[in-house]
Structure formats: C-alpha cells, structure tokens
XYZ file of C-alpha atoms in Angstrom:
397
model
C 92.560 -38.940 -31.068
C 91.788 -35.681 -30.109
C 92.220 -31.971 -30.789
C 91.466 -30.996 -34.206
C 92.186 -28.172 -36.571
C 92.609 -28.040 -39.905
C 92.533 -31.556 -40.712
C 92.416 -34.714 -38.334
C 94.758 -37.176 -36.595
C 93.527 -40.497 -37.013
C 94.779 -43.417 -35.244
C 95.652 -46.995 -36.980
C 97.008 -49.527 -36.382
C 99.836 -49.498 -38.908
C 99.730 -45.751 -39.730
C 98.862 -42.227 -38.780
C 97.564 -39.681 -41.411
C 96.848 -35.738 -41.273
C 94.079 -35.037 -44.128
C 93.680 -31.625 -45.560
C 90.482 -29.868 -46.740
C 90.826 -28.336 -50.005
C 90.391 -24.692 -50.140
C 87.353 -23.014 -51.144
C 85.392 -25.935 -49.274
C 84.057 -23.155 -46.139
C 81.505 -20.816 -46.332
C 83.162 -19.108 -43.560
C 87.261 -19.040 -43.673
C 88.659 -18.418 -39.707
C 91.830 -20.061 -39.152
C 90.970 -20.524 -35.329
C 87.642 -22.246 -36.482
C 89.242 -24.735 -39.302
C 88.341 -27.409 -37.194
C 85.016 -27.442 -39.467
C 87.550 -28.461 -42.198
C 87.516 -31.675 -40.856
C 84.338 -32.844 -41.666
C 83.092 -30.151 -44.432
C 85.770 -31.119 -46.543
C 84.954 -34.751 -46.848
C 84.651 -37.093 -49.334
C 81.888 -36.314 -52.478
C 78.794 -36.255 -51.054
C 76.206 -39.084 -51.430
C 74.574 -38.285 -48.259
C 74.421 -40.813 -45.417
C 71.934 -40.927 -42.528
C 71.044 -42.981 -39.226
C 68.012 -45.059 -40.284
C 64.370 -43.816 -39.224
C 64.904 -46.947 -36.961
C 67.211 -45.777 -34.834
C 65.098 -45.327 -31.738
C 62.932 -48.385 -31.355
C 61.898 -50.665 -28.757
C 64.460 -54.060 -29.230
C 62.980 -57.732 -28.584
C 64.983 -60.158 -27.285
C 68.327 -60.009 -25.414
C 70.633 -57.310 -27.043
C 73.915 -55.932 -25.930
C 76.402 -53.253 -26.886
C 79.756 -52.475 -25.817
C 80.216 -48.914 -24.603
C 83.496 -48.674 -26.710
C 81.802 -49.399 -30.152
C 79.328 -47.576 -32.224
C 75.659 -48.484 -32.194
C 75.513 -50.388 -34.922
C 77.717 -52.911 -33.485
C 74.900 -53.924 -31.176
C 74.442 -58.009 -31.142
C 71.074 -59.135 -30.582
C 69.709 -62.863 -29.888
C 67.371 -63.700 -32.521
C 63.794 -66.035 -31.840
C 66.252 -69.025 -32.759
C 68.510 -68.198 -29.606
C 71.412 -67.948 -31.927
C 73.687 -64.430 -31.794
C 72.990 -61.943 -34.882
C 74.191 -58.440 -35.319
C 71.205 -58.379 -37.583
C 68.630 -55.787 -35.954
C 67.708 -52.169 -36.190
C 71.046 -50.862 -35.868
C 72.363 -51.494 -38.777
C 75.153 -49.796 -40.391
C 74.583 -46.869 -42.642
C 74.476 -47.142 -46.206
C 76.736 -43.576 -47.551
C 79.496 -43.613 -49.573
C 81.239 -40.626 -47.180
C 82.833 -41.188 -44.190
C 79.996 -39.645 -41.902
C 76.270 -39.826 -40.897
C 73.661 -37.222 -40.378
C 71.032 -37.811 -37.738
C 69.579 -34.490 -38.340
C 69.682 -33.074 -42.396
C 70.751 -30.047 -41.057
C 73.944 -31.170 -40.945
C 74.299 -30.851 -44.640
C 74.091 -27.272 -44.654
C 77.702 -27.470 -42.825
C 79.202 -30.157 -45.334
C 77.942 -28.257 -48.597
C 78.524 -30.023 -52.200
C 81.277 -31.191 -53.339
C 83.690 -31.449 -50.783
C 87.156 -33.513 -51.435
C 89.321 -34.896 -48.518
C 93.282 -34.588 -49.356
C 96.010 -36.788 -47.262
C 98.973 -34.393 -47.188
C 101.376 -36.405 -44.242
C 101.074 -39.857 -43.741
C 103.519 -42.088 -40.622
C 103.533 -45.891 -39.557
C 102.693 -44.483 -35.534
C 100.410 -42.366 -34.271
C 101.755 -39.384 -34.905
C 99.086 -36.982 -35.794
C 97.355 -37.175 -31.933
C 96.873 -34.225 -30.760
C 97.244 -30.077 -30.530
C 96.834 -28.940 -34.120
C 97.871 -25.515 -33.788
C 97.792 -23.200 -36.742
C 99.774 -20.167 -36.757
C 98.825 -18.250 -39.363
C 101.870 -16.157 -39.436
C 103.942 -19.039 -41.080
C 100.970 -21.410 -43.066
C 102.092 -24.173 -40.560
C 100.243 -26.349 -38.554
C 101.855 -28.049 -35.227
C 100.738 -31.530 -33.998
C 101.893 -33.519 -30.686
C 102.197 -37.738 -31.574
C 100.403 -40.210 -28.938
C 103.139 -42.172 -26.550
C 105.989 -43.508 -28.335
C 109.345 -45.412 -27.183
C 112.688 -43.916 -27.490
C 114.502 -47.372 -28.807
C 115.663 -45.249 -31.670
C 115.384 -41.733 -30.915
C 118.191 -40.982 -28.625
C 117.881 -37.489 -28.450
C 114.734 -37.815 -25.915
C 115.428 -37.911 -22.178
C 113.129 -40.818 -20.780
C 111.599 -44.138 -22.152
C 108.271 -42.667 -23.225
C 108.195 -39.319 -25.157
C 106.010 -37.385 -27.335
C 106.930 -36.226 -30.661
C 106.544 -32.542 -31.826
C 105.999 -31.534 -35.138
C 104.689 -29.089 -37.964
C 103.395 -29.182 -41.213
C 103.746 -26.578 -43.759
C 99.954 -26.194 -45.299
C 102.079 -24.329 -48.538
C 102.379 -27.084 -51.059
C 105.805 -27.473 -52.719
C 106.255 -26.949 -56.312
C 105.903 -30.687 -57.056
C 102.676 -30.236 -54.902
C 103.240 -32.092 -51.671
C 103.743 -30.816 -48.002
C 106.110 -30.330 -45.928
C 106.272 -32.261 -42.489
C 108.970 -31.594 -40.056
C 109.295 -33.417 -36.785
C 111.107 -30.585 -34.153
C 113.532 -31.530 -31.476
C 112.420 -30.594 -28.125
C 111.903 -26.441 -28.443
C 113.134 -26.326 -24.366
C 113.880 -29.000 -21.862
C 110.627 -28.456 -19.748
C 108.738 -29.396 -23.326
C 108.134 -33.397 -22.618
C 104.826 -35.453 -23.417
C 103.285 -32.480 -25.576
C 99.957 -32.993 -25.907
C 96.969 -30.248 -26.368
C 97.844 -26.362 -27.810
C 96.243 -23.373 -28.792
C 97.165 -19.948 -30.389
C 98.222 -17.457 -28.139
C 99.637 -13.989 -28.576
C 100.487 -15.613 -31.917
C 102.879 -18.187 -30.589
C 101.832 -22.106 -30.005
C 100.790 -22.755 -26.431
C 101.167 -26.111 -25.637
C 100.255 -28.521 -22.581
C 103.214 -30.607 -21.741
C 102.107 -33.570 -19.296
C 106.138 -33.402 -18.019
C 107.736 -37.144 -17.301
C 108.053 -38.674 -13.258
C 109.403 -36.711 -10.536
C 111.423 -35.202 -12.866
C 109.872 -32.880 -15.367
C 107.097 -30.723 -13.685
C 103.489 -30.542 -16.092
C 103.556 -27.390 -17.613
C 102.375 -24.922 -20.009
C 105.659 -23.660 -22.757
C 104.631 -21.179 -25.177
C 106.985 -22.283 -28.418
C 108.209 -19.559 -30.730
C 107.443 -20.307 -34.392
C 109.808 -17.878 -35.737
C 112.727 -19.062 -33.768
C 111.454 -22.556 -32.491
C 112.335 -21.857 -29.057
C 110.084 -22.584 -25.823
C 110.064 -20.886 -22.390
C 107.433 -22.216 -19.380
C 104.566 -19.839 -18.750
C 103.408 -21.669 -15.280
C 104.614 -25.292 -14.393
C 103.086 -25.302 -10.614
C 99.752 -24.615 -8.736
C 101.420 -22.719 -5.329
C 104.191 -25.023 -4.908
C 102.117 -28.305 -5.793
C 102.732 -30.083 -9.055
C 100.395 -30.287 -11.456
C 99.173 -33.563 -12.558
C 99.023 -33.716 -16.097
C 98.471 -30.946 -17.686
C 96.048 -31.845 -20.399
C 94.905 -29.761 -22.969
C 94.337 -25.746 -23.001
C 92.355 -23.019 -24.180
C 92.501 -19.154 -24.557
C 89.147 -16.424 -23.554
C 88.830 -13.524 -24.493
C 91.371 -14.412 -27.566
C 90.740 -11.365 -29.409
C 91.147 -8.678 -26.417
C 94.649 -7.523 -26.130
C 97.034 -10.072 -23.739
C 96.842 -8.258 -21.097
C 93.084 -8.832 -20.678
C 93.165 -12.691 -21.744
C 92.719 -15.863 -19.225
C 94.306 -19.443 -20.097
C 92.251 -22.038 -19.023
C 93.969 -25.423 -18.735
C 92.899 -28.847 -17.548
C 94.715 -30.975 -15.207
C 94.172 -34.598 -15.708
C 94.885 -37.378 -13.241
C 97.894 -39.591 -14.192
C 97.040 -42.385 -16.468
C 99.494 -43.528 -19.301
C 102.134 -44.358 -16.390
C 104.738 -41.774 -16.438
C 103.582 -39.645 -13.886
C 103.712 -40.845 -10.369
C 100.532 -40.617 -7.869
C 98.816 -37.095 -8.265
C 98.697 -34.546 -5.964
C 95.741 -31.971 -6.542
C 92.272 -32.858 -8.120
C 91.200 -33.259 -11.146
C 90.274 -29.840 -12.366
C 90.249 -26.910 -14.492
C 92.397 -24.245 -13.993
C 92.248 -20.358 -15.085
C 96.097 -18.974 -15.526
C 96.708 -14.907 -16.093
C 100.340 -15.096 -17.494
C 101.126 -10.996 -17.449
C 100.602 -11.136 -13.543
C 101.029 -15.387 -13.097
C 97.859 -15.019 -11.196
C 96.130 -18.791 -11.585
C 92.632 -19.874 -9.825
C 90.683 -23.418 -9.983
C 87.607 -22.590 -12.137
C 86.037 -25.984 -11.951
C 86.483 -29.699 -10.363
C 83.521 -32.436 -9.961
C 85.710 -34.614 -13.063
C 87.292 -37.729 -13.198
C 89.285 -36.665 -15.926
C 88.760 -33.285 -18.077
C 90.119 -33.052 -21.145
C 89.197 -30.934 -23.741
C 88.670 -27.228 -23.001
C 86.993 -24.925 -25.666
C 84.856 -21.474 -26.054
C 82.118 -20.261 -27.413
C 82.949 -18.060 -30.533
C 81.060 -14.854 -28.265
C 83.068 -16.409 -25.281
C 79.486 -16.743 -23.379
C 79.938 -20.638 -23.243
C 82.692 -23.174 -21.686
C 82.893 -26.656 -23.341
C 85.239 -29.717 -20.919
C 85.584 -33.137 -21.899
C 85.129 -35.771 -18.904
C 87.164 -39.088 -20.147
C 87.128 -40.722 -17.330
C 85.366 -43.447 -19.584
C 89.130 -44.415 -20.627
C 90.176 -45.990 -16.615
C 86.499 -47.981 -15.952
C 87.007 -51.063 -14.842
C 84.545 -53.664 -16.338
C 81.175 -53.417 -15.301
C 81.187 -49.465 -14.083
C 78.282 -47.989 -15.588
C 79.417 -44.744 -13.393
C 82.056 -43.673 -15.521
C 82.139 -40.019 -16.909
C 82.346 -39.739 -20.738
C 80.917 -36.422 -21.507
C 80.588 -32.967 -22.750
C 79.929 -29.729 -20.435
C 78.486 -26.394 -21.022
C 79.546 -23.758 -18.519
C 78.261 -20.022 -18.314
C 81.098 -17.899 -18.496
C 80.156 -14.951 -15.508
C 82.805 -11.827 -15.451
C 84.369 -11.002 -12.409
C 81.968 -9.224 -9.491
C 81.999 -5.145 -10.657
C 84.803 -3.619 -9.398
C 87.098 -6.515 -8.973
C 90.546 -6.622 -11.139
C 89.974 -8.225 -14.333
C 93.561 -9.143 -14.468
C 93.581 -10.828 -11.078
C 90.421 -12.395 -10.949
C 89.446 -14.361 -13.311
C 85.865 -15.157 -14.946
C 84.021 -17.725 -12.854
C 82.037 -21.118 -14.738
C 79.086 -21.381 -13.437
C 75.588 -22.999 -14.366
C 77.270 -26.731 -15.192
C 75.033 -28.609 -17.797
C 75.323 -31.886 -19.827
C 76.036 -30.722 -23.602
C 76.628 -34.042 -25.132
C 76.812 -37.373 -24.243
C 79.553 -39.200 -26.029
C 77.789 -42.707 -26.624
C 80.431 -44.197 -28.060
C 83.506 -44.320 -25.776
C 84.369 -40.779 -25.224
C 85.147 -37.313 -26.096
C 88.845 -36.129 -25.716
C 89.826 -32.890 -27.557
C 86.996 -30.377 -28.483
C 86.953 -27.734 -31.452
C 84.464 -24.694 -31.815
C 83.790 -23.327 -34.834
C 82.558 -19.559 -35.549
C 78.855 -21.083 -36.423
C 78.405 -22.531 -33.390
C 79.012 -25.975 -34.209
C 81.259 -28.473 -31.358
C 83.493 -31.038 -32.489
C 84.711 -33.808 -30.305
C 87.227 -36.562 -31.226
C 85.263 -39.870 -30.321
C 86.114 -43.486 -30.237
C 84.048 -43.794 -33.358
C 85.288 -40.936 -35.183
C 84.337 -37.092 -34.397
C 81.097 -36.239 -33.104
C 79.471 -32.648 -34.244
C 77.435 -31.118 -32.184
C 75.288 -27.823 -31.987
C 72.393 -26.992 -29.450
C 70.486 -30.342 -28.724
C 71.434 -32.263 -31.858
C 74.588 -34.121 -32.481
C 75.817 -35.275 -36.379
C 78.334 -38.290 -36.023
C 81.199 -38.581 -38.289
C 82.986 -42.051 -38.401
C 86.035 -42.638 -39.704
C-alpha cells in the first residue's frame, strides 16, 4: 500500500488491482490532487458511519491487535467465554468506507461509481502513482517481487515499473504497460512525484551495489538519468518516497524533499546515516537534512499553499511484540523560508513547529496524498485514512 493518485493499489492475496474514478465524479478537477479520486469515486452511496458507540467505556477484559481495525476488538463476555460481540461492531454501508464525521460526504458527493481498469495476480499496483498529464498516463512501482522468471532484472528481488494509459481503447479498456528498467541506477522503484513534468521517482537501489537514488524518467522517451544518489559521499539508506515545494514556481526556485528510510525488506545492507528527511536543490545539487527524530519516514506531502509538511513514521512495520513505543503516525511541519537575505537556491526552507496530525490506529500510514481542499490521505493497514484538521474519515477496503 501506499502512494495514491488517481486510483488505488490494493494489495491481495491472489491479485493486485488499479481502480479508476469515473470522470465528472470531482467538484474540483487537479491532476496533482486526483488522489481524492480514490475515495470520491466510490461505490453508490448508501452512506456508512462508525456507530454513536464508538467511544464508550468497555466491561470486561477486551483486546485489540494494533494491526486490525477496531471492530476486530474481542471482548470476554459475563460467561468468561471470547466474543467479538461488543460496541465495536462492524459498520453496516453498502460502500467500501465509513464516515465518523458527516462531513465527509460533502467530499464523496452522489453517485459516485468505482471502475477496475488493470487488474495482476501480485502486487503490482504498490506504490508512486505518478500522473503526467502530458501523455494521460499514470506510472506505478509493484511491491518486492522475485526474478525466477524475469531475467532481464539484475538481482533476486526487484521492483516492477509500469504505466497505465487513463485513454480508454476503442473497445473501452486500458492500456497497462510494464517498462524495462528506464536506466541502470533505476532498481526497487518505489515513491514518485511530478517534476518539471517528468516522473521523479525514489529508487531504494539493491546491496552494496546500486546506490539509493532519486532518477527523473522521461515519459516522452522513457529514459532515466540520477538527479542525486549520495548525501556527501555517504550512501543513502533507502530512499523512500519524495515530494516537490514550491511545485508551481519555476525549477529553478523548487526544493525536493525526500525521505530516507532505514533498511528493512533485506536488500540493503546495515545503514549508514539516520533516518531522516532530506531537502535536495537539483539546478545547484545543493541537499540539507530538514528533519530526523523518525524511526522510519515515509510519506512526504504539502500543503496545497505549501504552508504545511505532512511525513509518515512507519516504524510500526519492525515492532517486535509487545512494543507499545513504536511510531505509526502522521506529522505536520511549518514550512519557514530561508532567514532574509539568504540564497533561496542554496538554502533551503526549514520544518519547524513538529506536531502530531494523525494517529494511524490501525497499523500505519505509508504514502500520503494532499488534495487542493485540504483533505490528507494516507494508505493504512485497513484501507486509506482521510484526514482534514482534527477529524479523520476512514475508508476500508
């Protein structure tokens, strides 16, 4: 799970789909904001809602696992005997989300439809979703896969790069197309953003010998070159997912903000900085840390004004039993210009003012999507989470 535009990757265990919103679904239309696709253009609406129980004292013993949602909570009933009968229980709505403020409704409107236009038997619909308006296509990065039969990949693991084409064919489907590697610095894709109208992508590298970098991918010719694949001569760890500010300035006067994981799927070896967030200038390669205190940030995302930061902390994903200390949050961040009279284009906006935005009570948050209302979406363990000021709308797939 995890970045989302334009649809959603969705991970099963027998198959992977990309849904499509049908058009005329948005009361806004911004193709850097059609994250809000995802869950505006769902199902018909009969309109679910948590249960005016859903904050109440519990009697008895009770228990919930972190990972689920909380209507999986198991109670002990006056007998002794285990129920999963209690307050909790699980919403009666014929769409694939829940409201626990009505408000959300005046996102999802009436009469939404949901549309699967690619469909696979692996997860390949995990993460990215970069749409380039310039061709119709959106771009997508697959979870961890084998190379048993894909001999044109370099190591055992890789990660799978592809596009779809959101301009139906004449017989009305779409088209998917799974890319070979667009450069040979371009292995374990993961997260991707627009920039200077070219796809962006974070690619977590493989070992000792790929470097974590950041390759900006031509659509028009398919062809990658690396932006910045080092932090003054130390490797990155995993370079995670990435996001641009001040997107709608001209380049020279835009900052790419990155996040550097540490290692976890096993095909990096031990890391070597700290888990942070990074700030990279590529006109003058001029890159600054912009923020550390995670276990693992994720997601990166701005404000539509670019006031605000958003980071995912999944460090939620490497707790060992027991650790109620794990991160598994969202983060708000000020965004403060540069000190008057300092180069814009060598030093960076600083984050400052660090705040919890959202707690992800149900596993945790990994990509994050901002939409031009306002509104933050996280992918979830449970399905996405919507959020906006204090209140948060679940959506569960």
């Amino acid at each position: 799970m995890a970045s989302w535009a334009n649809g959603r990757g969705r991970s099963h265990s027998y198959s992977d789909e990309f849904d499509l919103c049908k058009p005329g679904c948005l009361g806004f239309i911004d193709v850097v904001a059609l994250v809000a696709c995802l869950l505006i253009c769902l199902a018909e609406a009969k309109k679910g809602s948590f249960p005016a129980s859903s904050h109440v004292v519990i009697n008895g013993s009770f228990y919930r696992d972190p990972s689920y949602s909380l209507w999986s909570t198991v109670y002990v009933n006056a007998s002794g005997n285990v129920t999963t009968s209690g307050p909790f229980t699980y919403p009666n709505a014929s769409t694939p989300f829940v409201a626990s403020v009505s408000d959300f409704y005046d996102v999802v409107g009436d009469g939404a439809s949901l549309e699967v236009v690619a469909r696979a038997e692996y997860a390949a619909f995990h993460e990215a979703g970069v749409y380039i308006s310039s061709t119709n296509e959106v771009y997508f990065t697959s979870n961890k896969l084998n190379t048993t039969n894909a001999t044109e990949y370099r190591f055992p693991s890789y990660g799978q790069f592809s596009k779809i084409s959101l301009t139906p064919s004449a017989n009305g489907t779409y088209e998917w197309s799974t890319l070979l590697p667009p450069s040979d610095q371009l292995v374990m894709p993961n997260g991707g953003t627009v920039y200077n109208g070219q796809v962006l992508m974070a690619a977590q590298g493989y070992g000792l010998d790929v470097a974590s970098s950041l390759v900006l991918v031509d659509p028009a010719t398919g062809k990658g070159r690396t932006l910045v694949n080092n932090f003054y001569g130390r490797v990155f760890n995993s370079i995670n997912d990435v996001a641009v500010l001040f997107a709608n300035r001209a380049v020279d006067e835009q900052w790419v903000f990155f996040t550097g994981m540490s290692v976890l799927a096993g095909f990096k070896p031990y890391p070597s900085l700290p888990a942070q967030v990074y700030a990279f200038h590529p006109p003058t390669g001029t890159i600054r840390v912009v923020a550390d205190g995670f276990e693992r940030p994720n997601g990166v995302q701005f404000s539509e004004d670019y006031k605000t930061c958003y980071i995912s902390d999944t460090g939620f994903i490497s707790a060992v039993a027991g650790d109620p200390h794990p991160k598994h949050g969202r983060y708000a961040y000020d965004v403060v210009a540069p000190p008057e009279g300092a180069d814009p284009k060598l030093v960076p906006p600083t984050l400052t003012n660090r705040r919890v935005f959202a707690f992800a009570d149900s596993g945790m948050p990994d990509g994050i999507k901002v939409d031009t209302a306002g509104n933050v979406y996280a992918g979830c363990f449970d399905g996405v989470h919507h959020c906006w000021e204090r209140y948060c709308l679940v959506w569960t797939s």
